[in-house]
């Protein structure tokens, strides 16, 4: 056993000396390999962590959101439906929600204006008061009890006293939120009484959602029902799609690297052939030559995979995926400042390891095996 | 004293990398079982305020609230008015295009 270990160490020594003779080529290959693994792993880790975060957080979203549709567009819904919906057996509570968007011409940001539900006593607001999200605090810098000035779409000025800020770390769900009272909301958007953006239903038994929706569709024709499970599926598909788009964009780079690596690994240079011939001539066995080359492939691919994975983990979970941010940010002025809870999907990491380590190592060994089983004299010529 | 062999350095570096990768996996495992305080705060906000979406893209309404946005909002101003926000290309097409199930109530027709 000890002899075997010593033998492998000598083979690694020899392999490294051989690699050092083609230092630049191997360093460039390792660098590109590392970068490819880093980018792929960053996208995978970010995608799986944010999917998990969305699933955990949105598990508390309203069970059913009812929207009125007019000509295929979302329209205001009348409060008179609330009573009819509450009367459906299985509906625990029906509440009108008031939320919408306000474009701030001053800084080009879009705010989500919202009225806290009556059931939420912690965020209850008197007219003239507001609670703002962390993103708004970043673009406007308003302290507690300071004033928030907003221009309504009608051109009227509104002044709110900032009663409080939404907690630090809530950026992922509330960065652009401005909570105001119902009275202010209706005045800001010139809304008549008894209309809502949409209605939220609380259901007693989640298994009854389909039946209740069937009844509700008869109560409010021309409406759309967004269930909690459909929200979860939307987010699942958004991030799978986004991951796919990023991977597709990287496809050309990955393909170029695959060609480079395959060419490097499978095509033996004249120098490498001569080296194998000399080794065979001085008494090396085919298995020794293969083991030496196996080490070369393994050191490059395993090293690039491990270092790439670690760098990607640090990038996504300690540096908030800073390099992916421009893609995520789009044209938005307000962007949430959030830290994802570290999460690794073992299947994804195993897949990444399999597709990065195995093909390269295999591509290194096969041509060497073909050269190594040939007569040394023929190889050297 | 003998000089450090290249094999020792290379295998040592790989061992360190493997140890760091295992540490990262262990860290993720522990972190996902002891979620940060912000997760509970966010979950409470979603429940109390009845939020339906994450704040990821605030540039357009169909990217800010993808789960409750209009189904045709990418073409909201004109049938040939294509999506001009970069993040729109990162949002998946509506699920009914893939035939993976309706997001409508039973009996309601899915618009073409």
Tab-separated table of C-alpha atoms in Angstrom:
chain	number	residue	atom	x	y	z
A	1	UNK	CA	0.000	0.000	0.000
A	2	UNK	CA	2.735	2.419	1.052
A	3	UNK	CA	4.682	1.413	-2.066
A	4	UNK	CA	1.632	2.122	-4.199
A	5	UNK	CA	1.210	5.586	-2.658
A	6	UNK	CA	4.914	6.333	-3.177
A	7	UNK	CA	4.596	5.175	-6.782
A	8	UNK	CA	1.589	7.465	-7.386
A	9	UNK	CA	3.470	10.386	-5.864
A	10	UNK	CA	6.356	9.818	-8.256
A	11	UNK	CA	3.902	9.651	-11.146
A	12	UNK	CA	2.300	12.945	-10.019
A	13	UNK	CA	5.787	14.477	-9.750
A	14	UNK	CA	6.563	13.364	-13.268
A	15	UNK	CA	3.179	14.584	-14.598
A	16	UNK	CA	3.637	18.008	-13.015
A	17	UNK	CA	7.159	18.321	-14.448
A	18	UNK	CA	5.752	17.394	-17.857
A	19	UNK	CA	2.942	19.958	-17.455
A	20	UNK	CA	5.442	22.638	-16.434
A	21	UNK	CA	7.158	22.196	-19.799
A	22	UNK	CA	3.894	23.440	-21.389
A	23	UNK	CA	3.212	25.890	-18.592
A	24	UNK	CA	1.383	28.654	-20.484
A	25	UNK	CA	-0.923	26.242	-22.321
A	26	UNK	CA	-1.876	24.431	-19.128
A	27	UNK	CA	-2.312	27.600	-17.051
A	28	UNK	CA	-4.594	29.139	-19.711
A	29	UNK	CA	-6.578	25.906	-19.952
A	30	UNK	CA	-6.964	25.732	-16.167
A	31	UNK	CA	-7.990	29.418	-16.033
A	32	UNK	CA	-10.683	29.047	-18.707
A	33	UNK	CA	-11.875	25.769	-17.177
A	34	UNK	CA	-12.123	27.443	-13.762
A	35	UNK	CA	-14.074	30.394	-15.198
A	36	UNK	CA	-16.565	28.134	-16.983
A	37	UNK	CA	-17.217	26.117	-13.805
A	38	UNK	CA	-17.431	29.337	-11.769
A	39	UNK	CA	-20.065	30.911	-14.020
A	40	UNK	CA	-22.100	27.703	-14.406
A	41	UNK	CA	-22.001	27.001	-10.676
A	42	UNK	CA	-22.907	30.646	-9.847
A	43	UNK	CA	-25.986	30.482	-12.069
A	44	UNK	CA	-26.993	27.084	-10.666
A	45	UNK	CA	-26.479	28.050	-7.019
A	46	UNK	CA	-28.268	31.376	-7.438
A	47	UNK	CA	-31.166	29.770	-9.298
A	48	UNK	CA	-31.704	26.995	-6.794
A	49	UNK	CA	-31.319	29.303	-3.759
A	50	UNK	CA	-33.772	31.890	-5.043
A	51	UNK	CA	-36.290	29.213	-6.090
A	52	UNK	CA	-36.162	27.853	-2.561
A	53	UNK	CA	-36.459	31.343	-1.042
A	54	UNK	CA	-39.467	32.152	-3.252
A	55	UNK	CA	-41.158	28.862	-2.326
A	56	UNK	CA	-40.614	29.474	1.403
A	57	UNK	CA	-41.730	33.113	1.392
A	58	UNK	CA	-44.671	32.874	-0.980
A	59	UNK	CA	-46.117	29.937	0.944
A	60	UNK	CA	-47.767	32.726	2.971
A	61	UNK	CA	-49.241	34.572	-0.035
A	62	UNK	CA	-53.072	34.898	-0.236
A	63	UNK	CA	-54.678	31.546	-1.058
A	64	UNK	CA	-56.663	33.057	-3.912
A	65	UNK	CA	-56.420	36.473	-5.560
A	66	UNK	CA	-59.460	37.475	-7.597
A	67	UNK	CA	-58.973	39.959	-10.432
A	68	UNK	CA	-61.581	41.457	-12.699
A	69	UNK	CA	-60.742	41.388	-16.392
A	70	UNK	CA	-62.095	43.850	-18.941
A	71	UNK	CA	-61.058	43.319	-22.558
A	72	UNK	CA	-58.289	41.040	-21.356
A	73	UNK	CA	-56.933	43.683	-19.038
A	74	UNK	CA	-56.861	43.809	-15.284
A	75	UNK	CA	-59.529	46.256	-14.046
A	76	UNK	CA	-60.757	47.576	-10.714
A	77	UNK	CA	-63.121	45.197	-8.928
A	78	UNK	CA	-66.214	46.301	-7.056
A	79	UNK	CA	-66.412	45.742	-3.309
A	80	UNK	CA	-69.999	44.472	-3.688
A	81	UNK	CA	-68.558	41.052	-4.630
A	82	UNK	CA	-66.936	40.706	-1.211
A	83	UNK	CA	-70.163	39.705	0.487
A	84	UNK	CA	-71.073	37.165	-2.195
A	85	UNK	CA	-67.597	35.615	-2.061
A	86	UNK	CA	-67.607	35.487	1.752
A	87	UNK	CA	-70.919	33.628	1.577
A	88	UNK	CA	-69.388	30.722	-0.392
A	89	UNK	CA	-68.993	27.765	1.930
A	90	UNK	CA	-65.318	27.179	2.711
A	91	UNK	CA	-64.271	30.831	2.341
A	92	UNK	CA	-62.959	32.049	5.691
A	93	UNK	CA	-62.474	35.663	4.730
A	94	UNK	CA	-62.630	37.902	1.646
A	95	UNK	CA	-60.740	41.187	1.689
A	96	UNK	CA	-60.371	43.972	-0.844
A	97	UNK	CA	-56.743	44.804	-1.649
A	98	UNK	CA	-55.622	48.246	-2.729
A	99	UNK	CA	-52.248	48.345	-4.419
A	100	UNK	CA	-50.805	49.963	-7.513
A	101	UNK	CA	-47.783	51.675	-8.982
A	102	UNK	CA	-46.558	55.233	-8.760
A	103	UNK	CA	-43.779	56.515	-10.994
A	104	UNK	CA	-41.534	59.033	-9.263
A	105	UNK	CA	-40.475	61.545	-11.899
A	106	UNK	CA	-37.759	62.850	-9.596
A	107	UNK	CA	-35.633	59.741	-9.622
A	108	UNK	CA	-37.259	57.531	-12.248
A	109	UNK	CA	-38.220	54.839	-9.729
A	110	UNK	CA	-41.471	52.878	-9.675
A	111	UNK	CA	-42.985	52.484	-6.212
A	112	UNK	CA	-45.559	49.893	-5.268
A	113	UNK	CA	-48.185	51.785	-3.281
A	114	UNK	CA	-50.247	49.621	-0.960
A	115	UNK	CA	-52.858	49.857	1.761
A	116	UNK	CA	-52.196	47.414	4.619
A	117	UNK	CA	-55.151	45.050	5.137
A	118	UNK	CA	-57.487	45.900	8.003
A	119	UNK	CA	-56.448	42.664	9.710
A	120	UNK	CA	-52.811	43.829	9.902
A	121	UNK	CA	-52.774	45.918	13.087
A	122	UNK	CA	-48.949	46.189	13.129
A	123	UNK	CA	-48.967	48.325	9.988
A	124	UNK	CA	-52.158	50.289	10.694
A	125	UNK	CA	-51.803	53.869	9.436
A	126	UNK	CA	-53.628	57.128	10.023
A	127	UNK	CA	-54.184	59.510	7.093
A	128	UNK	CA	-50.980	61.401	6.266
A	129	UNK	CA	-48.723	58.600	7.507
A	130	UNK	CA	-46.569	56.214	5.502
A	131	UNK	CA	-44.311	53.217	6.052
A	132	UNK	CA	-41.573	52.786	3.429
A	133	UNK	CA	-39.470	49.862	2.232
A	134	UNK	CA	-35.690	49.683	2.380
A	135	UNK	CA	-35.213	50.352	-1.355
A	136	UNK	CA	-37.037	53.679	-1.128
A	137	UNK	CA	-34.899	54.673	1.798
A	138	UNK	CA	-31.829	54.103	-0.413
A	139	UNK	CA	-33.009	56.382	-3.254
A	140	UNK	CA	-34.634	59.065	-1.114
A	141	UNK	CA	-32.981	58.829	2.332
A	142	UNK	CA	-35.932	59.684	4.552
A	143	UNK	CA	-35.624	59.209	8.288
A	144	UNK	CA	-38.422	58.441	10.683
A	145	UNK	CA	-40.867	61.349	11.147
A	146	UNK	CA	-39.457	63.067	8.069
A	147	UNK	CA	-41.632	63.886	5.052
A	148	UNK	CA	-42.155	61.883	1.907
A	149	UNK	CA	-43.407	64.019	-0.973
A	150	UNK	CA	-45.192	62.320	-3.822
A	151	UNK	CA	-46.781	63.700	-6.964
A	152	UNK	CA	-50.056	62.000	-7.823
A	153	UNK	CA	-50.784	61.060	-11.469
A	154	UNK	CA	-53.250	64.014	-11.440
A	155	UNK	CA	-50.348	66.381	-10.643
A	156	UNK	CA	-51.367	67.032	-7.018
A	157	UNK	CA	-48.692	67.065	-4.330
A	158	UNK	CA	-49.033	64.749	-1.363
A	159	UNK	CA	-47.062	64.943	1.845
A	160	UNK	CA	-46.678	61.923	4.126
A	161	UNK	CA	-44.940	61.601	7.468
A	162	UNK	CA	-42.759	58.495	7.475
A	163	UNK	CA	-44.040	56.659	10.523
A	164	UNK	CA	-41.647	53.770	10.183
A	165	UNK	CA	-39.432	51.768	7.830
A	166	UNK	CA	-40.055	48.152	6.919
A	167	UNK	CA	-37.420	45.978	8.616
A	168	UNK	CA	-33.852	45.684	7.349
A	169	UNK	CA	-33.433	42.567	5.287
A	170	UNK	CA	-36.988	42.664	3.948
A	171	UNK	CA	-35.823	43.984	0.550
A	172	UNK	CA	-36.654	40.782	-1.287
A	173	UNK	CA	-40.382	41.196	-0.593
A	174	UNK	CA	-40.786	44.872	0.216
A	175	UNK	CA	-37.958	47.032	-1.222
A	176	UNK	CA	-40.275	49.257	-3.288
A	177	UNK	CA	-43.313	49.257	-0.980
A	178	UNK	CA	-44.928	52.451	0.292
A	179	UNK	CA	-47.736	51.709	2.729
A	180	UNK	CA	-50.350	54.434	3.146
A	181	UNK	CA	-53.864	54.631	4.575
A	182	UNK	CA	-56.922	53.752	2.478
A	183	UNK	CA	-58.153	57.350	2.557
A	184	UNK	CA	-54.811	58.672	1.195
A	185	UNK	CA	-54.652	55.914	-1.397
A	186	UNK	CA	-58.053	56.758	-2.819
A	187	UNK	CA	-57.178	60.469	-2.865
A	188	UNK	CA	-53.772	59.868	-4.473
A	189	UNK	CA	-55.209	57.844	-7.373
A	190	UNK	CA	-58.645	59.531	-7.526
A	191	UNK	CA	-60.341	56.221	-6.824
A	192	UNK	CA	-64.081	56.044	-6.082
A	193	UNK	CA	-65.243	54.391	-2.862
A	194	UNK	CA	-65.848	50.667	-2.787
A	195	UNK	CA	-63.530	49.607	-5.617
A	196	UNK	CA	-60.389	47.563	-5.104
A	197	UNK	CA	-57.366	46.490	-7.147
A	198	UNK	CA	-58.243	42.870	-6.477
A	199	UNK	CA	-59.740	40.669	-3.786
A	200	UNK	CA	-57.889	38.202	-1.573
A	201	UNK	CA	-59.648	35.083	-0.354
A	202	UNK	CA	-58.681	33.080	2.677
A	203	UNK	CA	-59.801	29.455	2.343
A	204	UNK	CA	-60.451	27.044	5.228
A	205	UNK	CA	-59.290	23.873	3.529
A	206	UNK	CA	-56.767	24.088	0.716
A	207	UNK	CA	-58.161	20.929	-0.882
A	208	UNK	CA	-61.402	22.775	-1.581
A	209	UNK	CA	-59.798	25.568	-3.610
A	210	UNK	CA	-60.847	24.159	-7.002
A	211	UNK	CA	-64.491	23.726	-5.899
A	212	UNK	CA	-64.629	27.187	-4.365
A	213	UNK	CA	-63.137	28.739	-7.516
A	214	UNK	CA	-65.784	26.991	-9.601
A	215	UNK	CA	-68.495	28.645	-7.471
A	216	UNK	CA	-66.692	32.006	-7.379
A	217	UNK	CA	-66.394	32.031	-11.183
A	218	UNK	CA	-70.214	31.987	-11.330
A	219	UNK	CA	-70.451	34.859	-8.807
A	220	UNK	CA	-67.952	37.042	-10.690
A	221	UNK	CA	-67.835	36.262	-14.385
A	222	UNK	CA	-64.949	37.817	-16.363
A	223	UNK	CA	-62.564	37.293	-13.523
A	224	UNK	CA	-59.242	35.589	-13.103
A	225	UNK	CA	-58.274	33.579	-10.056
A	226	UNK	CA	-54.633	33.356	-9.125
A	227	UNK	CA	-54.090	30.645	-6.554
A	228	UNK	CA	-51.192	30.337	-4.145
A	229	UNK	CA	-50.028	27.182	-5.867
A	230	UNK	CA	-50.061	28.924	-9.248
A	231	UNK	CA	-47.910	31.723	-7.763
A	232	UNK	CA	-45.426	29.098	-6.576
A	233	UNK	CA	-45.426	27.455	-10.016
A	234	UNK	CA	-44.956	30.845	-11.718
A	235	UNK	CA	-41.838	31.506	-9.651
A	236	UNK	CA	-40.530	28.002	-10.184
A	237	UNK	CA	-40.856	28.440	-13.948
A	238	UNK	CA	-39.472	32.016	-13.933
A	239	UNK	CA	-36.227	30.975	-12.303
A	240	UNK	CA	-35.903	27.789	-14.303
A	241	UNK	CA	-36.407	29.927	-17.393
A	242	UNK	CA	-33.944	32.556	-16.237
A	243	UNK	CA	-31.330	29.946	-15.433
A	244	UNK	CA	-31.932	28.463	-18.877
A	245	UNK	CA	-31.563	31.878	-20.578
A	246	UNK	CA	-28.257	32.505	-18.810
A	247	UNK	CA	-27.013	29.030	-19.634
A	248	UNK	CA	-28.091	29.487	-23.262
A	249	UNK	CA	-26.170	32.772	-23.401
A	250	UNK	CA	-23.175	30.931	-22.017
A	251	UNK	CA	-23.720	28.089	-24.478
A	252	UNK	CA	-21.402	29.526	-27.135
A	253	UNK	CA	-18.617	30.042	-24.569
A	254	UNK	CA	-19.094	26.542	-23.178
A	255	UNK	CA	-19.028	25.036	-26.667
A	256	UNK	CA	-15.834	26.956	-27.533
A	257	UNK	CA	-14.255	25.676	-24.354
A	258	UNK	CA	-15.396	22.118	-25.053
A	259	UNK	CA	-13.710	22.261	-28.474
A	260	UNK	CA	-10.531	23.728	-26.948
A	261	UNK	CA	-10.428	21.153	-24.163
A	262	UNK	CA	-11.219	18.245	-26.450
A	263	UNK	CA	-8.588	19.374	-28.942
A	264	UNK	CA	-6.022	19.783	-26.180
A	265	UNK	CA	-6.925	16.532	-24.516
A	266	UNK	CA	-7.453	14.288	-27.514
A	267	UNK	CA	-4.954	15.538	-30.058
A	268	UNK	CA	-1.440	14.615	-29.052
A	269	UNK	CA	1.321	16.944	-30.113
A	270	UNK	CA	4.466	15.498	-31.764
A	271	UNK	CA	6.346	16.361	-28.573
A	272	UNK	CA	3.890	14.396	-26.430
A	273	UNK	CA	4.087	11.406	-28.774
A	274	UNK	CA	7.882	11.437	-28.616
A	275	UNK	CA	7.694	11.673	-24.832
A	276	UNK	CA	5.452	8.586	-24.670
A	277	UNK	CA	7.790	6.737	-27.056
A	278	UNK	CA	10.811	7.524	-24.895
A	279	UNK	CA	9.008	6.468	-21.745
A	280	UNK	CA	8.028	3.150	-23.332
A	281	UNK	CA	11.568	2.693	-24.655
A	282	UNK	CA	13.109	3.210	-21.203
A	283	UNK	CA	10.817	0.583	-19.749
A	284	UNK	CA	7.597	2.300	-18.663
A	285	UNK	CA	4.548	0.111	-18.876
A	286	UNK	CA	1.390	1.218	-20.708
A	287	UNK	CA	-0.446	1.419	-17.364
A	288	UNK	CA	2.199	3.821	-15.994
A	289	UNK	CA	1.823	6.122	-19.004
A	290	UNK	CA	-1.962	6.010	-18.646
A	291	UNK	CA	-1.840	6.690	-14.909
A	292	UNK	CA	0.469	9.645	-15.469
A	293	UNK	CA	-1.909	11.137	-18.033
A	294	UNK	CA	-4.895	10.348	-15.843
A	295	UNK	CA	-3.286	12.500	-13.156
A	296	UNK	CA	-2.823	15.312	-15.668
A	297	UNK	CA	-6.526	15.276	-16.606
A	298	UNK	CA	-7.643	14.843	-13.006
A	299	UNK	CA	-5.444	17.621	-11.609
A	300	UNK	CA	-6.751	20.123	-14.164
A	301	UNK	CA	-10.417	19.139	-14.212
A	302	UNK	CA	-10.857	18.288	-10.518
A	303	UNK	CA	-8.874	21.384	-9.493
A	304	UNK	CA	-10.899	23.652	-11.796
A	305	UNK	CA	-14.160	22.109	-10.554
A	306	UNK	CA	-13.358	22.402	-6.835
A	307	UNK	CA	-11.920	25.923	-7.012
A	308	UNK	CA	-14.715	27.038	-9.398
A	309	UNK	CA	-17.403	25.681	-7.063
A	310	UNK	CA	-15.899	27.346	-3.976
A	311	UNK	CA	-15.506	30.685	-5.796
A	312	UNK	CA	-19.121	30.460	-7.042
A	313	UNK	CA	-20.413	29.682	-3.527
A	314	UNK	CA	-18.582	32.712	-2.108
A	315	UNK	CA	-19.756	34.886	-5.014
A	316	UNK	CA	-23.451	34.005	-4.627
A	317	UNK	CA	-23.795	33.776	-0.853
A	318	UNK	CA	-21.134	36.147	0.512
A	319	UNK	CA	-20.914	38.746	-2.277
A	320	UNK	CA	-24.635	38.728	-3.205
A	321	UNK	CA	-23.972	37.475	-6.774
A	322	UNK	CA	-22.472	40.840	-7.739
A	323	UNK	CA	-21.439	39.661	-11.207
A	324	UNK	CA	-24.963	38.464	-12.056
A	325	UNK	CA	-26.518	41.678	-10.753
A	326	UNK	CA	-26.467	43.627	-14.065
A	327	UNK	CA	-28.510	40.823	-15.661
A	328	UNK	CA	-30.969	40.725	-12.771
A	329	UNK	CA	-31.270	44.451	-12.350
A	330	UNK	CA	-32.652	45.232	-15.818
A	331	UNK	CA	-33.542	48.911	-16.146
A	332	UNK	CA	-34.924	49.254	-12.667
A	333	UNK	CA	-33.875	52.165	-10.454
A	334	UNK	CA	-35.016	50.360	-7.337
A	335	UNK	CA	-33.358	47.048	-6.761
A	336	UNK	CA	-33.656	44.985	-3.591
A	337	UNK	CA	-30.601	44.529	-1.459
A	338	UNK	CA	-30.976	40.944	-0.318
A	339	UNK	CA	-28.844	38.120	0.936
A	340	UNK	CA	-29.885	34.624	-0.051
A	341	UNK	CA	-29.927	31.802	2.476
A	342	UNK	CA	-27.146	29.394	1.414
A	343	UNK	CA	-28.530	26.298	-0.231
A	344	UNK	CA	-26.873	23.631	-2.351
A	345	UNK	CA	-28.854	21.191	-4.431
A	346	UNK	CA	-26.746	17.975	-4.305
A	347	UNK	CA	-28.128	16.753	-7.634
A	348	UNK	CA	-27.058	19.941	-9.422
A	349	UNK	CA	-23.544	19.813	-7.962
A	350	UNK	CA	-23.195	16.134	-8.870
A	351	UNK	CA	-24.371	16.855	-12.426
A	352	UNK	CA	-21.938	19.756	-12.739
A	353	UNK	CA	-19.093	17.584	-11.384
A	354	UNK	CA	-19.947	14.749	-13.747
A	355	UNK	CA	-20.072	16.957	-16.834
A	356	UNK	CA	-16.918	18.870	-16.010
A	357	UNK	CA	-14.564	16.208	-14.647
A	358	UNK	CA	-15.435	12.984	-16.463
A	359	UNK	CA	-15.412	14.080	-20.156
A	360	UNK	CA	-12.083	15.894	-19.859
A	361	UNK	CA	-10.351	13.076	-17.991
A	362	UNK	CA	-11.716	10.507	-20.448
A	363	UNK	CA	-10.727	12.631	-23.444
A	364	UNK	CA	-7.175	12.817	-22.056
A	365	UNK	CA	-6.776	9.098	-21.546
A	366	UNK	CA	-8.126	7.594	-24.804
A	367	UNK	CA	-5.558	9.095	-27.275
A	368	UNK	CA	-2.759	8.435	-24.802
A	369	UNK	CA	-3.849	4.820	-24.554
A	370	UNK	CA	-3.760	4.565	-28.355
A	371	UNK	CA	-0.251	6.036	-28.469
A	372	UNK	CA	0.933	3.994	-25.515
A	373	UNK	CA	-0.020	0.622	-26.997
A	374	UNK	CA	1.865	1.376	-30.228
A	375	UNK	CA	5.459	0.256	-30.682
A	376	UNK	CA	7.866	2.885	-29.197
A	377	UNK	CA	9.888	2.986	-32.374
A	378	UNK	CA	6.798	3.813	-34.486
A	379	UNK	CA	5.614	6.454	-31.974
A	380	UNK	CA	8.992	8.214	-31.903
A	381	UNK	CA	9.190	8.341	-35.673
B	1	UNK	CA	15.829	18.984	5.007
B	2	UNK	CA	14.433	17.759	1.706
B	3	UNK	CA	12.736	20.227	-0.652
B	4	UNK	CA	8.932	20.142	-0.906
B	5	UNK	CA	7.876	17.885	-3.743
B	6	UNK	CA	5.568	19.167	-6.476
B	7	UNK	CA	3.219	16.227	-5.931
B	8	UNK	CA	2.799	17.187	-2.277
B	9	UNK	CA	1.942	20.775	-3.256
B	10	UNK	CA	-0.544	19.735	-5.944
B	11	UNK	CA	-2.259	17.058	-3.872
B	12	UNK	CA	-2.206	19.400	-0.849
B	13	UNK	CA	-3.913	22.122	-2.918
B	14	UNK	CA	-6.549	19.653	-4.125
B	15	UNK	CA	-7.094	18.427	-0.554
B	16	UNK	CA	-7.540	22.012	0.665
B	17	UNK	CA	-9.984	22.711	-2.179
B	18	UNK	CA	-11.917	19.513	-1.407
B	19	UNK	CA	-12.041	20.452	2.290
B	20	UNK	CA	-13.303	23.950	1.421
B	21	UNK	CA	-15.950	22.511	-0.917
B	22	UNK	CA	-17.108	20.137	1.841
B	23	UNK	CA	-17.162	23.068	4.275
B	24	UNK	CA	-19.326	25.028	1.818
B	25	UNK	CA	-21.733	22.082	1.525
B	26	UNK	CA	-21.853	21.726	5.327
B	27	UNK	CA	-22.355	25.498	5.677
B	28	UNK	CA	-25.260	25.412	3.217
B	29	UNK	CA	-26.755	22.415	5.028
B	30	UNK	CA	-26.570	24.129	8.436
B	31	UNK	CA	-27.728	27.510	7.066
B	32	UNK	CA	-30.782	26.035	5.360
B	33	UNK	CA	-31.795	24.400	8.666
B	34	UNK	CA	-31.209	27.542	10.725
B	35	UNK	CA	-32.687	30.221	8.462
B	36	UNK	CA	-31.701	33.838	9.144
B	37	UNK	CA	-34.045	36.113	11.043
B	38	UNK	CA	-34.796	38.046	7.852
B	39	UNK	CA	-36.542	34.998	6.390
B	40	UNK	CA	-39.058	34.892	9.240
B	41	UNK	CA	-39.516	38.677	8.992
B	42	UNK	CA	-40.132	38.424	5.231
B	43	UNK	CA	-42.523	35.490	5.632
B	44	UNK	CA	-44.472	37.498	8.243
B	45	UNK	CA	-44.627	40.534	5.918
B	46	UNK	CA	-45.918	38.372	3.062
B	47	UNK	CA	-48.598	36.930	5.361
B	48	UNK	CA	-49.617	40.203	7.056
B	49	UNK	CA	-49.681	42.405	3.972
B	50	UNK	CA	-50.930	39.678	1.618
B	51	UNK	CA	-48.023	40.072	-0.814
B	52	UNK	CA	-48.006	37.923	-3.935
B	53	UNK	CA	-44.580	38.556	-5.465
B	54	UNK	CA	-40.898	39.058	-4.791
B	55	UNK	CA	-39.289	42.420	-5.571
B	56	UNK	CA	-36.854	41.425	-8.304
B	57	UNK	CA	-37.544	43.713	-11.258
B	58	UNK	CA	-39.297	47.005	-10.554
B	59	UNK	CA	-39.120	48.337	-14.116
B	60	UNK	CA	-42.538	47.183	-15.399
B	61	UNK	CA	-45.686	45.852	-13.791
B	62	UNK	CA	-45.463	42.461	-15.472
B	63	UNK	CA	-41.919	42.044	-14.172
B	64	UNK	CA	-42.664	43.446	-10.695
B	65	UNK	CA	-45.722	41.241	-10.152
B	66	UNK	CA	-45.383	38.398	-12.662
B	67	UNK	CA	-47.866	36.168	-10.868
B	68	UNK	CA	-50.774	38.663	-11.006
B	69	UNK	CA	-49.893	40.738	-14.081
B	70	UNK	CA	-52.032	40.956	-17.219
B	71	UNK	CA	-51.506	38.026	-19.497
B	72	UNK	CA	-50.948	40.217	-22.540
B	73	UNK	CA	-48.915	42.958	-20.933
B	74	UNK	CA	-45.843	42.484	-23.130
B	75	UNK	CA	-48.046	43.698	-25.983
B	76	UNK	CA	-50.044	46.107	-23.863
B	77	UNK	CA	-49.833	49.192	-26.049
B	78	UNK	CA	-50.086	47.743	-29.524
B	79	UNK	CA	-50.293	44.212	-30.951
B	80	UNK	CA	-46.879	44.686	-32.577
B	81	UNK	CA	-45.355	46.517	-29.635
B	82	UNK	CA	-42.717	44.084	-28.511
B	83	UNK	CA	-41.300	43.915	-25.043
B	84	UNK	CA	-38.653	46.587	-24.579
B	85	UNK	CA	-37.512	45.904	-21.031
B	86	UNK	CA	-34.463	43.637	-20.797
B	87	UNK	CA	-35.908	41.781	-17.815
B	88	UNK	CA	-38.973	40.846	-19.876
B	89	UNK	CA	-36.768	38.380	-21.724
B	90	UNK	CA	-35.885	36.782	-18.409
B	91	UNK	CA	-39.511	36.146	-17.466
B	92	UNK	CA	-40.852	32.850	-18.727
B	93	UNK	CA	-43.709	32.816	-21.240
B	94	UNK	CA	-47.144	32.100	-19.678
B	95	UNK	CA	-47.387	28.489	-18.626
B	96	UNK	CA	-50.384	27.715	-20.835
B	97	UNK	CA	-48.102	28.092	-23.875
B	98	UNK	CA	-46.266	24.971	-22.734
B	99	UNK	CA	-49.536	23.219	-21.951
B	100	UNK	CA	-48.449	22.593	-18.374
B	101	UNK	CA	-51.808	23.344	-16.866
B	102	UNK	CA	-54.242	26.218	-16.598
B	103	UNK	CA	-53.903	29.087	-14.150
B	104	UNK	CA	-57.604	29.791	-14.572
B	105	UNK	CA	-60.674	28.646	-12.816
B	106	UNK	CA	-62.360	25.474	-13.998
B	107	UNK	CA	-64.482	26.077	-17.040
B	108	UNK	CA	-62.878	29.373	-17.947
B	109	UNK	CA	-61.455	29.632	-21.420
B	110	UNK	CA	-57.777	30.356	-21.879
B	111	UNK	CA	-57.342	33.277	-24.274
B	112	UNK	CA	-55.430	32.563	-27.468
